């Protein structure tokens, strides 16, 4: 069972994030760490490979400046190898462009039976990459998995819903997005941290992916950020004095907002 | 020579820190300190199975990872910061070091794999009711009959003595102080948990009445081993104290920024600023002492005995001062049971006295550097 996990490296959420005043995008020039939401995918992949009695977990990532710190965390947890795509031309790439790059990177991994992703990243939150990736790879996809089992060439997924979960089956290979918090990601040992340094890490430039510069970056996205403004200050609320009709007035207020 | 931690050691620090933030938050510390055993077995297992903390300094041939003291002090510093309640110090810093220093291959082969896997909780019992930390304080007698030994007497303030499966005991034979291995459930051994001021680190009284024991290392060489182990323990404790002191400083600075009195944050008042600045100076100096001592311990060089005492004396005072000032800066709330300041204060006080107070270590330092 060979599993590919998409692993995003993001600025540490514990540090205050900053926007670049020129590009109006999040600054990513400091240390990048493995997005916590991807750790669940890495953990699930390691468990699935273990249960299947063998196979490799491969990480794929796209990051600026050949940053590898976050990937190393995934390798320390137990992933066998990683593919990183890094190229100055990728600056400004949107969700679809990211999916194109990741699809190309996944294509470099031989014999992948399953591709796992998070449902969304903790810094961008578009939540669209998993399905875009599945479409580009021509694979079926299941979203919001809280539990995954593999048997008879199929993946059985408990798919989280508002009310509980659906049981869904899907033939392999496929793309499954994993809900945050459904497993406890393992904590690597120092031996694992040291071993991660020598695990194979394939570093690709844009040209290696077969994509052209105009398919990615600002050009590929066909979008620009024209302005960034602070969120408006919270305005003073409406105070309702209870003269016996307080409850009705609150209901009327909420109805007006179409909340009840 | 580069004294900075490597990227991998920093990664270890951040992983241990995030583990302890999840597994040993204040609520968990309060929960565990109320129990008799004083630790959460699930957290202990996870520490062994995933992070491999119990196996960090155990050599690879005995099921460990074979790393050194620099990595260990990184872990201890984070444990001190989080006030982790677990028999880690007793098992790893005391018992593992004693087994390694005793030079007894058979005992190492027998005991270390269990420690590395997290199955064995171990400790060292050497202090007696007189409360001394030196060779003269060890009066307990070991009697030989053939190859077998029996122990009779009392050991006090034994860290995690009531939960340990393996207890290494210092006792006197005709040849002098020697070390013995006793099973936690051995016949004739009575273990009584002690009520401690610092509830986050459990201690026990152990009464031996003809308890059968196995010799560890060479008969009569016990104090040589133990003396080195106490140096290593002093270094480990210094690292723990640094973590606790930093936590107190962080808490104080944060509170000084948000607590408003007389229309301005209290951190803007000179009296508070000076307290915080003094704490910072001491915490940074304590770090330098503990890290250098950690490096000496990893190299096992000639400086270790003197640097260990220096670090223990300085870090003890820095931590206690930071913990006491933290209460002052917090004012009334810092004096309540609900605020964590008292947990650090008590840990700081008990750690100050453990293995000898600063005066004792200054005297040792003076002797060791020949003044």
Coordinates of C-alpha atoms in Angstrom, one line a residue:
Chain A
X1 CA 0.0 0.0 0.0
X2 CA 1.8 3.1 -1.2
X3 CA 0.2 6.3 -0.1
X4 CA 1.0 9.9 -1.1
X5 CA 0.2 12.7 1.4
X6 CA 0.0 16.3 0.4
X7 CA 1.9 18.3 3.0
X8 CA 1.7 22.1 3.2
X9 CA 4.5 24.0 4.9
X10 CA 3.1 27.1 6.5
X11 CA 4.4 30.0 8.7
X12 CA 4.1 29.1 12.3
X13 CA 0.6 30.1 13.4
X14 CA 2.1 30.8 16.9
X15 CA 4.0 33.8 15.4
X16 CA 2.0 36.8 14.3
X17 CA 1.5 36.6 10.5
X18 CA 2.4 39.5 8.3
X19 CA 1.3 40.5 4.8
X20 CA 3.8 41.6 2.2
X21 CA 2.8 45.2 1.3
X22 CA 3.7 44.7 -2.3
X23 CA 2.1 41.4 -3.2
X24 CA -0.5 41.6 -0.4
X25 CA 0.1 38.0 0.3
X26 CA 1.2 36.2 3.5
X27 CA 4.9 36.5 4.1
X28 CA 6.5 33.1 3.9
X29 CA 10.2 34.0 4.1
X30 CA 10.6 32.8 7.7
X31 CA 10.8 29.2 9.0
X32 CA 7.9 27.1 7.7
X33 CA 6.4 24.3 9.7
X34 CA 4.2 21.3 8.7
X35 CA 0.6 22.4 8.7
X36 CA -1.1 20.7 11.6
X37 CA -4.0 19.8 9.5
X38 CA -1.7 17.7 7.3
X39 CA -0.3 15.8 10.3
X40 CA -3.6 13.9 10.5
X41 CA -3.1 12.7 6.9
X42 CA 0.4 11.7 7.6
X43 CA -0.7 9.7 10.7
X44 CA -3.5 8.0 8.9
X45 CA -1.2 7.1 6.0
X46 CA 1.3 5.6 8.3
X47 CA -1.4 3.6 10.1
X48 CA -2.9 2.4 6.8
X49 CA 0.5 1.3 5.5
X50 CA 1.2 -0.5 8.7
X51 CA -2.2 -2.3 8.7
X52 CA -1.6 -3.3 5.1
X53 CA 1.6 -4.9 6.2
X54 CA 3.9 -2.8 4.1
X55 CA 4.3 0.0 1.6
X56 CA 5.6 3.5 1.6
X57 CA 4.3 6.9 2.6
X58 CA 5.5 9.7 0.3
X59 CA 5.0 13.4 1.0
X60 CA 4.5 15.9 -1.7
X61 CA 4.7 19.6 -1.1
X62 CA 5.0 22.9 -2.8
X63 CA 6.9 25.7 -1.0
X64 CA 9.0 28.8 -1.6
X65 CA 12.8 28.8 -1.4
X66 CA 13.2 25.0 -1.2
X67 CA 12.0 25.1 2.4
X68 CA 12.1 21.6 3.9
X69 CA 11.6 22.1 7.7
X70 CA 8.0 21.1 7.6
X71 CA 8.6 18.1 5.4
X72 CA 11.3 16.9 7.7
X73 CA 8.7 16.8 10.5
X74 CA 6.6 14.4 8.3
X75 CA 9.7 12.3 7.5
X76 CA 10.6 12.2 11.2
X77 CA 7.1 10.9 11.9
X78 CA 7.8 8.0 9.6
X79 CA 7.2 8.9 6.0
X80 CA 9.7 7.2 3.7
X81 CA 10.4 10.0 1.2
X82 CA 9.3 13.3 -0.1
X83 CA 8.9 15.3 -3.3
X84 CA 9.2 19.1 -3.1
X85 CA 8.4 21.5 -5.9
X86 CA 9.9 24.9 -5.4
X87 CA 10.4 27.6 -8.0
X88 CA 10.4 31.4 -8.0
X89 CA 7.8 31.3 -10.8
X90 CA 5.3 29.7 -8.4
X91 CA 5.0 32.9 -6.3
X92 CA 1.4 34.0 -6.2
X93 CA 0.0 30.6 -7.3
X94 CA -3.7 30.2 -6.5
X95 CA -5.5 27.0 -5.4
X96 CA -6.0 25.6 -8.9
X97 CA -2.4 26.3 -9.7
X98 CA -1.3 24.6 -6.5
X99 CA -3.4 21.6 -7.5
X100 CA -1.7 21.5 -10.9
X101 CA 1.7 21.5 -9.3
X102 CA 0.7 18.9 -6.7
X103 CA -0.8 16.7 -9.4
X104 CA 2.4 16.8 -11.4
X105 CA 4.4 15.9 -8.2
X106 CA 2.0 13.0 -7.4
X107 CA 2.6 11.8 -10.9
X108 CA 6.3 11.5 -10.1
X109 CA 5.6 9.0 -7.3
X110 CA 5.4 5.5 -8.8
X111 CA 2.7 3.1 -7.8
X112 CA 0.6 5.4 -5.6
X113 CA -2.6 3.6 -4.4
X114 CA -4.0 6.4 -2.4
X115 CA -3.6 10.2 -2.1
X116 CA -4.5 11.8 1.2
X117 CA -4.9 15.5 1.8
X118 CA -6.2 17.7 4.6
X119 CA -9.6 19.3 4.0
X120 CA -8.1 22.7 4.0
X121 CA -4.8 24.4 5.0
X122 CA -4.5 26.4 8.2
X123 CA -3.2 29.5 6.4
X124 CA -5.2 29.7 3.1
X125 CA -8.4 27.9 4.0
X126 CA -9.6 27.7 0.4
X127 CA -10.5 24.0 0.9
X128 CA -10.7 23.4 -2.9
X129 CA -7.3 21.8 -3.6
X130 CA -8.3 18.2 -2.8
X131 CA -11.1 18.0 -5.4
X132 CA -9.1 20.0 -8.0
X133 CA -6.3 17.6 -7.5
X134 CA -8.6 14.6 -7.9
X135 CA -10.0 16.0 -11.1
X136 CA -6.5 16.8 -12.5
X137 CA -5.3 13.3 -11.7
X138 CA -8.5 11.8 -13.1
X139 CA -9.2 10.0 -9.8
X140 CA -12.4 9.6 -7.8
X141 CA -12.4 11.5 -4.5
X142 CA -14.0 11.3 -1.1
X143 CA -14.0 14.3 1.2
X144 CA -14.1 14.8 5.0
X145 CA -12.9 11.3 6.0
X146 CA -12.9 10.6 9.7
X147 CA -12.0 7.0 9.4
X148 CA -10.5 5.0 6.5
X149 CA -10.2 1.3 5.9
X150 CA -8.8 -0.4 2.9
X151 CA -10.0 -3.8 1.7
X152 CA -10.3 -5.6 -1.7
X153 CA -8.9 -2.7 -3.7
X154 CA -11.5 -0.4 -2.3
X155 CA -11.4 2.4 0.3
X156 CA -14.1 2.4 2.9
X157 CA -14.5 5.9 4.4
X158 CA -16.6 7.3 7.2
X159 CA -17.4 10.6 5.7
X160 CA -18.2 13.3 8.3
X161 CA -21.4 15.1 8.0
X162 CA -23.2 17.7 10.1
X163 CA -25.4 15.0 11.7
X164 CA -22.8 12.2 12.0
X165 CA -21.1 10.3 9.2
X166 CA -21.9 8.5 5.9
X167 CA -20.2 5.3 4.9
X168 CA -18.8 5.6 1.5
X169 CA -16.9 3.2 -0.7
X170 CA -14.6 4.1 -3.5
X171 CA -12.2 2.1 -5.8
X172 CA -8.5 2.7 -5.5
X173 CA -6.6 4.6 -6.5
X174 CA -8.4 7.7 -5.3
X175 CA -8.0 11.0 -3.4
X176 CA -9.3 11.3 0.1
X177 CA -9.3 14.4 2.2
X178 CA -9.0 13.8 6.0
X179 CA -10.8 15.9 8.6
X180 CA -8.6 17.5 11.3
X181 CA -8.5 16.0 14.7
X182 CA -9.7 12.5 13.9
X183 CA -6.5 10.8 14.9
X184 CA -3.6 11.8 17.2
X185 CA -0.6 12.5 15.1
X186 CA 2.4 10.6 16.5
X187 CA 5.2 12.5 18.1
X188 CA 8.6 11.6 16.5
X189 CA 11.6 10.5 18.5
X190 CA 15.0 12.2 18.3
X191 CA 16.2 9.1 16.3
X192 CA 13.4 9.8 13.9
X193 CA 14.3 13.4 13.6
X194 CA 17.9 12.5 12.9
X195 CA 16.9 9.8 10.4
X196 CA 14.7 12.3 8.5
X197 CA 17.8 14.2 7.4
X198 CA 19.0 11.3 5.3
X199 CA 15.6 10.3 3.8
X200 CA 15.3 10.8 0.0
X201 CA 13.9 14.2 -0.8
X202 CA 13.3 14.9 -4.5
X203 CA 13.5 18.6 -5.2
X204 CA 11.9 19.7 -8.4
X205 CA 11.7 23.0 -10.2
X206 CA 8.7 24.1 -12.3
X207 CA 10.3 22.8 -15.5
X208 CA 10.6 19.3 -14.0
X209 CA 6.8 19.2 -13.6
X210 CA 6.0 19.7 -17.2
X211 CA 4.0 22.9 -16.4
X212 CA 4.6 26.2 -18.0
X213 CA 5.2 29.4 -16.1
X214 CA 1.9 30.9 -17.4
X215 CA -0.1 28.1 -15.9
X216 CA 1.0 28.9 -12.4
X217 CA 2.0 31.9 -10.3
X218 CA 0.2 35.3 -10.7
X219 CA -0.1 34.7 -14.4
X220 CA -1.8 31.3 -14.1
X221 CA -4.2 32.5 -11.4
X222 CA -5.5 35.4 -13.5
X223 CA -6.2 37.2 -10.3
X224 CA -4.6 40.0 -8.3
X225 CA -5.1 41.3 -4.8
X226 CA -6.1 44.9 -5.3
X227 CA -6.3 46.0 -1.7
X228 CA -6.1 44.8 1.9
X229 CA -8.1 46.5 4.6
X230 CA -8.4 45.9 8.3
X231 CA -11.6 44.1 9.3
X232 CA -14.2 46.8 10.4
X233 CA -14.3 47.4 14.1
X234 CA -17.2 45.7 15.8
X235 CA -20.1 48.1 16.2
X236 CA -22.0 48.7 19.3
X237 CA -24.9 46.2 19.7
X238 CA -28.6 47.0 20.2
X239 CA -29.7 47.0 23.8
X240 CA -33.2 45.7 24.4
X241 CA -34.7 46.6 27.8
X242 CA -36.9 43.9 29.1
X243 CA -40.4 45.4 29.8
X244 CA -42.0 42.0 29.5
X245 CA -41.7 41.8 25.7
X246 CA -37.9 41.3 25.7
X247 CA -38.0 37.8 24.4
X248 CA -40.3 38.7 21.5
X249 CA -38.1 41.6 20.5
X250 CA -35.0 39.3 20.5
X251 CA -36.8 36.8 18.3
X252 CA -37.9 39.6 16.0
X253 CA -34.3 40.8 15.8
X254 CA -33.0 37.4 14.9
X255 CA -35.8 36.8 12.4
X256 CA -34.8 40.0 10.7
X257 CA -31.3 38.6 10.4
X258 CA -32.9 35.4 9.1
X259 CA -31.2 33.4 11.9
X260 CA -34.4 31.9 13.2
Chain B
X1 CA 33.4 25.1 19.3
X2 CA 29.7 25.7 18.8
X3 CA 27.5 25.8 22.0
X4 CA 24.3 26.5 20.2
X5 CA 21.7 23.7 19.9
X6 CA 21.6 22.1 16.4
X7 CA 18.5 22.3 14.2
X8 CA 17.6 18.8 15.1
X9 CA 17.9 19.5 18.9
X10 CA 15.7 22.5 18.4
X11 CA 13.2 20.3 16.5
X12 CA 13.3 17.9 19.5
X13 CA 12.6 20.8 21.8
X14 CA 9.6 22.0 19.8
X15 CA 8.2 18.4 19.6
X16 CA 8.6 17.8 23.3
X17 CA 7.2 21.2 24.0
X18 CA 4.1 20.7 21.9
X19 CA 3.6 17.2 23.4
X20 CA 3.7 18.6 26.9
X21 CA 1.4 21.5 26.1
X22 CA -1.2 18.9 25.1
X23 CA -0.4 16.2 27.7
X24 CA 0.7 18.2 30.7
X25 CA -1.3 21.4 30.8
X26 CA -2.0 22.9 34.2
X27 CA -5.2 20.9 34.5
X28 CA -3.3 17.6 34.0
X29 CA -0.6 18.7 36.5
X30 CA -3.3 19.4 39.1
X31 CA -5.0 16.2 38.4
X32 CA -1.9 14.1 38.7
X33 CA -0.5 15.8 41.8
X34 CA -3.6 14.8 43.7
X35 CA -3.1 11.1 42.9
X36 CA -0.8 8.9 45.0
X37 CA 1.2 7.5 42.0
X38 CA 1.6 11.0 40.6
X39 CA 1.6 10.3 36.9
X40 CA -0.5 9.3 34.0
X41 CA 0.5 5.8 32.7
X42 CA -0.8 6.7 29.2
X43 CA 1.3 9.7 28.9
X44 CA 4.3 7.7 30.2
X45 CA 3.7 5.0 27.5
X46 CA 3.4 7.6 24.8
X47 CA 6.6 9.2 25.9
X48 CA 8.4 5.9 25.6
X49 CA 6.8 4.5 22.5
X50 CA 6.6 7.5 20.3
X51 CA 9.0 10.2 21.5
X52 CA 11.4 7.6 23.0
X53 CA 12.3 9.9 25.9
X54 CA 13.0 7.1 28.3
X55 CA 15.4 5.6 25.8
X56 CA 17.1 8.8 24.8
X57 CA 20.4 8.2 26.7
X58 CA 20.2 4.4 26.8
X59 CA 22.8 2.9 24.4
X60 CA 21.6 1.3 21.2
X61 CA 22.8 -2.2 22.2
X62 CA 20.3 -2.0 25.2
X63 CA 17.3 -1.0 23.2
X64 CA 17.9 2.8 23.4
X65 CA 18.6 5.6 21.0
X66 CA 22.2 6.2 22.2
X67 CA 22.1 10.0 22.4
X68 CA 23.7 12.1 25.1
X69 CA 23.2 14.7 27.8
X70 CA 22.8 17.7 25.5
X71 CA 19.6 16.1 24.1
X72 CA 18.5 15.1 27.6
X73 CA 18.8 18.6 29.0
X74 CA 16.6 19.9 26.2
X75 CA 13.9 17.5 27.2
X76 CA 14.4 18.2 31.0
X77 CA 14.1 21.9 30.4
X78 CA 10.7 21.5 28.7
X79 CA 9.6 19.1 31.4
X80 CA 10.5 21.7 34.0
X81 CA 8.6 24.4 32.1
X82 CA 5.5 22.2 32.0
X83 CA 5.9 20.8 35.6
X84 CA 5.4 17.4 34.1
X85 CA 4.3 14.9 36.8
X86 CA 6.1 11.7 35.9
X87 CA 8.8 9.4 37.2
X88 CA 11.1 10.6 34.5
X89 CA 13.8 12.2 36.6
X90 CA 14.1 9.2 38.9
X91 CA 14.0 6.6 36.0
X92 CA 16.2 8.3 33.5
X93 CA 18.4 10.8 35.3
X94 CA 19.0 8.8 38.5
X95 CA 18.5 5.1 37.7
X96 CA 19.7 5.0 34.1
X97 CA 22.8 7.0 34.8
X98 CA 23.6 4.9 37.8
X99 CA 23.3 1.7 35.8
X100 CA 25.5 3.2 33.0
X101 CA 28.1 4.5 35.4
X102 CA 28.3 1.3 37.5
X103 CA 29.9 -0.4 34.6
X104 CA 28.0 -3.6 35.2
X105 CA 27.2 -5.1 31.7
X106 CA 25.0 -7.8 33.0
X107 CA 22.8 -5.4 35.0
X108 CA 22.7 -3.0 32.0
X109 CA 21.6 -5.8 29.7
X110 CA 19.0 -6.9 32.3
X111 CA 17.6 -3.5 33.3
X112 CA 18.1 -1.0 30.5
X113 CA 15.8 -2.5 27.8
X114 CA 12.8 -2.3 30.3
X115 CA 13.6 1.3 31.1
X116 CA 14.0 2.2 27.4
X117 CA 10.6 0.7 26.5
X118 CA 8.8 2.5 29.3
X119 CA 7.9 -0.7 31.1
X120 CA 10.2 -0.2 34.0
X121 CA 10.0 2.7 36.4
X122 CA 13.3 2.9 38.4
X123 CA 14.8 5.1 41.0
X124 CA 17.8 5.4 43.3
X125 CA 17.5 5.3 47.1
X126 CA 20.4 6.8 48.9
X127 CA 19.3 9.5 51.4
X128 CA 18.4 8.3 54.9
X129 CA 16.4 9.9 57.7
X130 CA 19.4 12.2 58.5
X131 CA 18.7 13.9 55.2
X132 CA 22.3 14.0 54.0
X133 CA 23.3 13.9 50.4
X134 CA 26.9 12.8 50.9
X135 CA 28.8 9.6 51.5
X136 CA 28.7 9.9 55.3
X137 CA 24.9 10.0 55.1
X138 CA 24.8 6.4 53.9
X139 CA 24.6 4.1 56.9
X140 CA 22.3 1.3 55.8
X141 CA 23.9 -2.1 56.1
X142 CA 24.1 -4.8 53.5
X143 CA 24.9 -8.3 54.7
X144 CA 26.4 -11.0 52.5
X145 CA 25.6 -14.6 52.7
X146 CA 27.4 -16.4 49.9
X147 CA 26.6 -14.6 46.6
X148 CA 23.4 -13.1 48.0
X149 CA 22.9 -9.9 49.8
X150 CA 20.3 -8.7 52.2
X151 CA 19.4 -5.1 53.1
X152 CA 18.0 -3.7 56.3
X153 CA 17.4 0.0 57.2
X154 CA 15.5 3.0 56.1
X155 CA 15.7 5.3 53.0
X156 CA 14.0 8.6 52.9
X157 CA 12.9 11.1 50.2
X158 CA 13.2 8.5 47.5
X159 CA 11.9 10.0 44.3
X160 CA 9.0 7.9 43.0
X161 CA 10.1 5.2 45.5
X162 CA 6.5 4.0 45.9
X163 CA 5.8 3.4 42.2
X164 CA 9.2 2.2 41.0
X165 CA 9.5 -1.4 39.8
X166 CA 13.3 -1.3 40.3
X167 CA 15.1 0.4 43.1
X168 CA 18.8 1.0 43.2
X169 CA 19.9 1.2 46.9
X170 CA 23.1 2.5 48.3
X171 CA 24.3 0.6 51.4
X172 CA 27.5 -0.2 53.3
X173 CA 29.3 -3.5 53.0
X174 CA 32.7 -4.3 54.6
X175 CA 34.3 -2.8 51.4
X176 CA 32.4 0.5 51.8
X177 CA 29.4 2.0 50.0
X178 CA 28.0 -0.3 47.4
X179 CA 25.0 -0.3 45.1
X180 CA 22.2 -2.9 45.1
X181 CA 19.3 -3.6 42.9
X182 CA 16.0 -4.4 44.6
X183 CA 12.6 -5.2 43.0
X184 CA 9.9 -2.8 43.9
X185 CA 7.7 -5.6 45.2
X186 CA 10.5 -7.4 47.1
X187 CA 9.5 -9.2 50.3
X188 CA 10.4 -7.3 53.4
X189 CA 10.2 -3.9 51.7
X190 CA 7.6 -1.4 53.0
X191 CA 7.0 1.6 50.9
X192 CA 5.2 4.6 52.2
X193 CA 4.4 7.7 50.1
X194 CA 5.4 10.9 51.8
X195 CA 3.3 14.0 52.0
X196 CA 5.5 16.5 50.1
X197 CA 5.2 20.3 49.8
X198 CA 5.9 20.0 46.1
X199 CA 3.1 17.7 45.1
X200 CA 4.3 17.5 41.5
X201 CA 7.2 15.3 42.4
X202 CA 6.4 12.3 44.6
X203 CA 8.7 10.9 47.3
X204 CA 8.5 7.8 49.4
X205 CA 10.0 6.3 52.6
X206 CA 11.4 2.8 52.0
X207 CA 11.9 0.5 55.0
X208 CA 14.0 -2.6 54.3
X209 CA 13.7 -5.6 56.6
X210 CA 16.1 -8.3 55.4
X211 CA 15.3 -7.6 51.7
X212 CA 17.2 -9.7 49.2
X213 CA 19.2 -7.6 46.7
X214 CA 21.6 -8.0 43.8
X215 CA 25.0 -6.2 43.8
X216 CA 25.3 -3.6 41.0
X217 CA 28.8 -3.0 39.9
X218 CA 31.8 -3.6 42.2
X219 CA 31.5 -4.1 45.9
X220 CA 32.8 -1.0 47.6
X221 CA 32.8 1.2 44.5
X222 CA 29.3 2.6 45.1
X223 CA 30.2 6.1 46.2
X224 CA 32.5 6.6 43.1
X225 CA 29.5 5.8 40.9
X226 CA 27.0 7.7 43.0
X227 CA 29.2 10.8 43.2
X228 CA 29.2 11.0 39.4
X229 CA 25.5 10.2 39.2
X230 CA 24.8 13.0 41.7
X231 CA 26.8 15.4 39.4
X232 CA 24.8 14.3 36.4
X233 CA 21.6 14.6 38.5
X234 CA 22.5 18.1 39.5
X235 CA 23.0 19.1 35.8
X236 CA 19.7 17.5 34.9
X237 CA 17.9 19.3 37.7
X238 CA 19.6 22.6 36.7
X239 CA 18.1 22.2 33.2
X240 CA 14.7 21.5 34.7
X241 CA 15.0 24.6 36.9
X242 CA 15.9 26.7 33.9
X243 CA 12.6 25.6 32.2
X244 CA 10.6 26.4 35.3
X245 CA 12.3 29.8 35.8
X246 CA 11.6 30.7 32.1
X247 CA 7.9 29.8 32.6
X248 CA 7.7 32.1 35.6
X249 CA 9.4 34.9 33.7
X250 CA 7.0 34.4 30.8
X251 CA 4.0 34.4 33.1
X252 CA 5.2 37.6 34.9
X253 CA 5.9 39.5 31.7
X254 CA 2.6 38.6 30.1
X255 CA 0.7 39.7 33.3
X256 CA 2.7 42.9 33.6
X257 CA 1.6 43.8 30.0
X258 CA -2.1 43.1 30.5
X259 CA -2.8 44.0 34.1
X260 CA -3.9 47.7 34.3
X261 CA -3.6 49.6 37.5
X262 CA -3.9 53.4 38.0
X263 CA -4.8 53.6 34.3
X264 CA -1.7 52.0 32.9
X265 CA -0.2 48.5 32.5
X266 CA 1.7 47.6 35.7
X267 CA 4.7 46.7 33.5
X268 CA 5.1 50.4 32.9
X269 CA 6.0 50.9 36.6
X270 CA 9.7 50.9 37.4
X271 CA 9.4 48.6 40.3
X272 CA 7.9 45.9 38.1
X273 CA 10.3 46.6 35.2
X274 CA 13.2 46.1 37.5
X275 CA 11.9 42.8 38.9
X276 CA 11.4 41.5 35.3
X277 CA 14.8 42.7 34.2
X278 CA 16.5 41.0 37.2
X279 CA 14.6 37.8 36.4
X280 CA 15.6 37.9 32.8
X281 CA 19.3 38.4 33.7
X282 CA 19.2 35.5 36.1
X283 CA 17.2 33.2 33.8
X284 CA 19.7 33.9 31.0
X285 CA 22.7 33.3 33.3
X286 CA 21.1 30.1 34.6
X287 CA 20.6 28.9 31.0
X288 CA 24.3 29.5 30.2
X289 CA 25.3 27.6 33.3
X290 CA 23.0 24.7 32.7
X291 CA 23.8 24.3 29.0
X292 CA 27.5 24.4 29.6
X293 CA 27.1 21.8 32.4
X294 CA 25.0 19.7 30.0
X295 CA 27.9 19.9 27.5
X296 CA 30.4 18.8 30.1
X297 CA 28.1 15.9 31.1
X298 CA 27.8 14.8 27.5
X299 CA 31.6 14.9 27.2
X300 CA 32.1 13.4 30.7
X301 CA 35.0 15.7 31.0
X302 CA 37.1 16.7 34.1
X303 CA 35.1 19.9 34.6
X304 CA 31.8 18.1 35.3
X305 CA 32.0 17.9 39.1
X306 CA 32.7 21.6 39.5
X307 CA 30.4 22.8 36.8
X308 CA 27.6 20.6 38.1
X309 CA 27.8 22.2 41.5
X310 CA 28.0 25.7 40.0
X311 CA 25.0 25.1 37.8
X312 CA 22.9 23.5 40.6
X313 CA 23.7 26.4 43.0
X314 CA 23.0 29.1 40.5
X315 CA 19.9 27.6 38.8
X316 CA 18.4 26.8 42.2
X317 CA 18.5 30.4 43.3
X318 CA 17.5 31.8 39.9
X319 CA 14.4 29.5 39.8
X320 CA 13.4 30.2 43.4
X321 CA 13.8 33.9 42.9
X322 CA 11.8 33.9 39.6
X323 CA 9.0 31.8 41.2
X324 CA 8.8 34.2 44.2
X325 CA 8.9 37.3 42.1
X326 CA 6.2 35.8 39.9
X327 CA 3.9 35.7 42.9
X328 CA 4.8 39.4 43.8
X329 CA 4.2 40.6 40.3
X330 CA 0.8 38.9 40.1
X331 CA -0.2 40.4 43.4
X332 CA -3.3 39.0 45.1
X333 CA -4.2 36.5 42.4
X334 CA -0.7 35.1 42.5
X335 CA -1.3 34.0 46.1
X336 CA -4.4 31.9 45.3
X337 CA -4.7 28.2 44.9
X338 CA -6.3 28.6 41.5
X339 CA -3.3 30.4 40.0
X340 CA -0.4 28.2 39.0
X341 CA 2.3 30.5 40.6
X342 CA 2.3 28.4 43.8
X343 CA 3.0 25.2 41.8
X344 CA 6.2 26.7 40.4
X345 CA 7.1 28.2 43.8
X346 CA 6.8 24.8 45.5
X347 CA 8.7 23.0 42.7
X348 CA 11.4 25.7 42.9
X349 CA 11.8 25.3 46.7
X350 CA 11.8 21.5 46.6
X351 CA 14.3 21.5 43.7
X352 CA 16.5 24.0 45.5
X353 CA 16.9 21.5 48.4
X354 CA 17.0 18.3 46.3
X355 CA 20.6 16.8 46.1
X356 CA 21.9 19.6 48.3
X357 CA 21.0 23.3 48.7
X358 CA 23.1 26.1 47.1
X359 CA 25.3 26.6 50.2
X360 CA 26.2 22.9 50.1
X361 CA 27.0 23.1 46.4
X362 CA 29.0 26.3 46.8
X363 CA 31.1 24.4 49.4
X364 CA 31.5 21.5 47.1
X365 CA 32.5 23.8 44.3
X366 CA 35.1 25.5 46.5
X367 CA 36.5 22.1 47.4
X368 CA 36.5 20.9 43.8
X369 CA 38.3 23.9 42.4
X370 CA 40.7 23.9 45.3
X371 CA 39.9 27.1 47.2

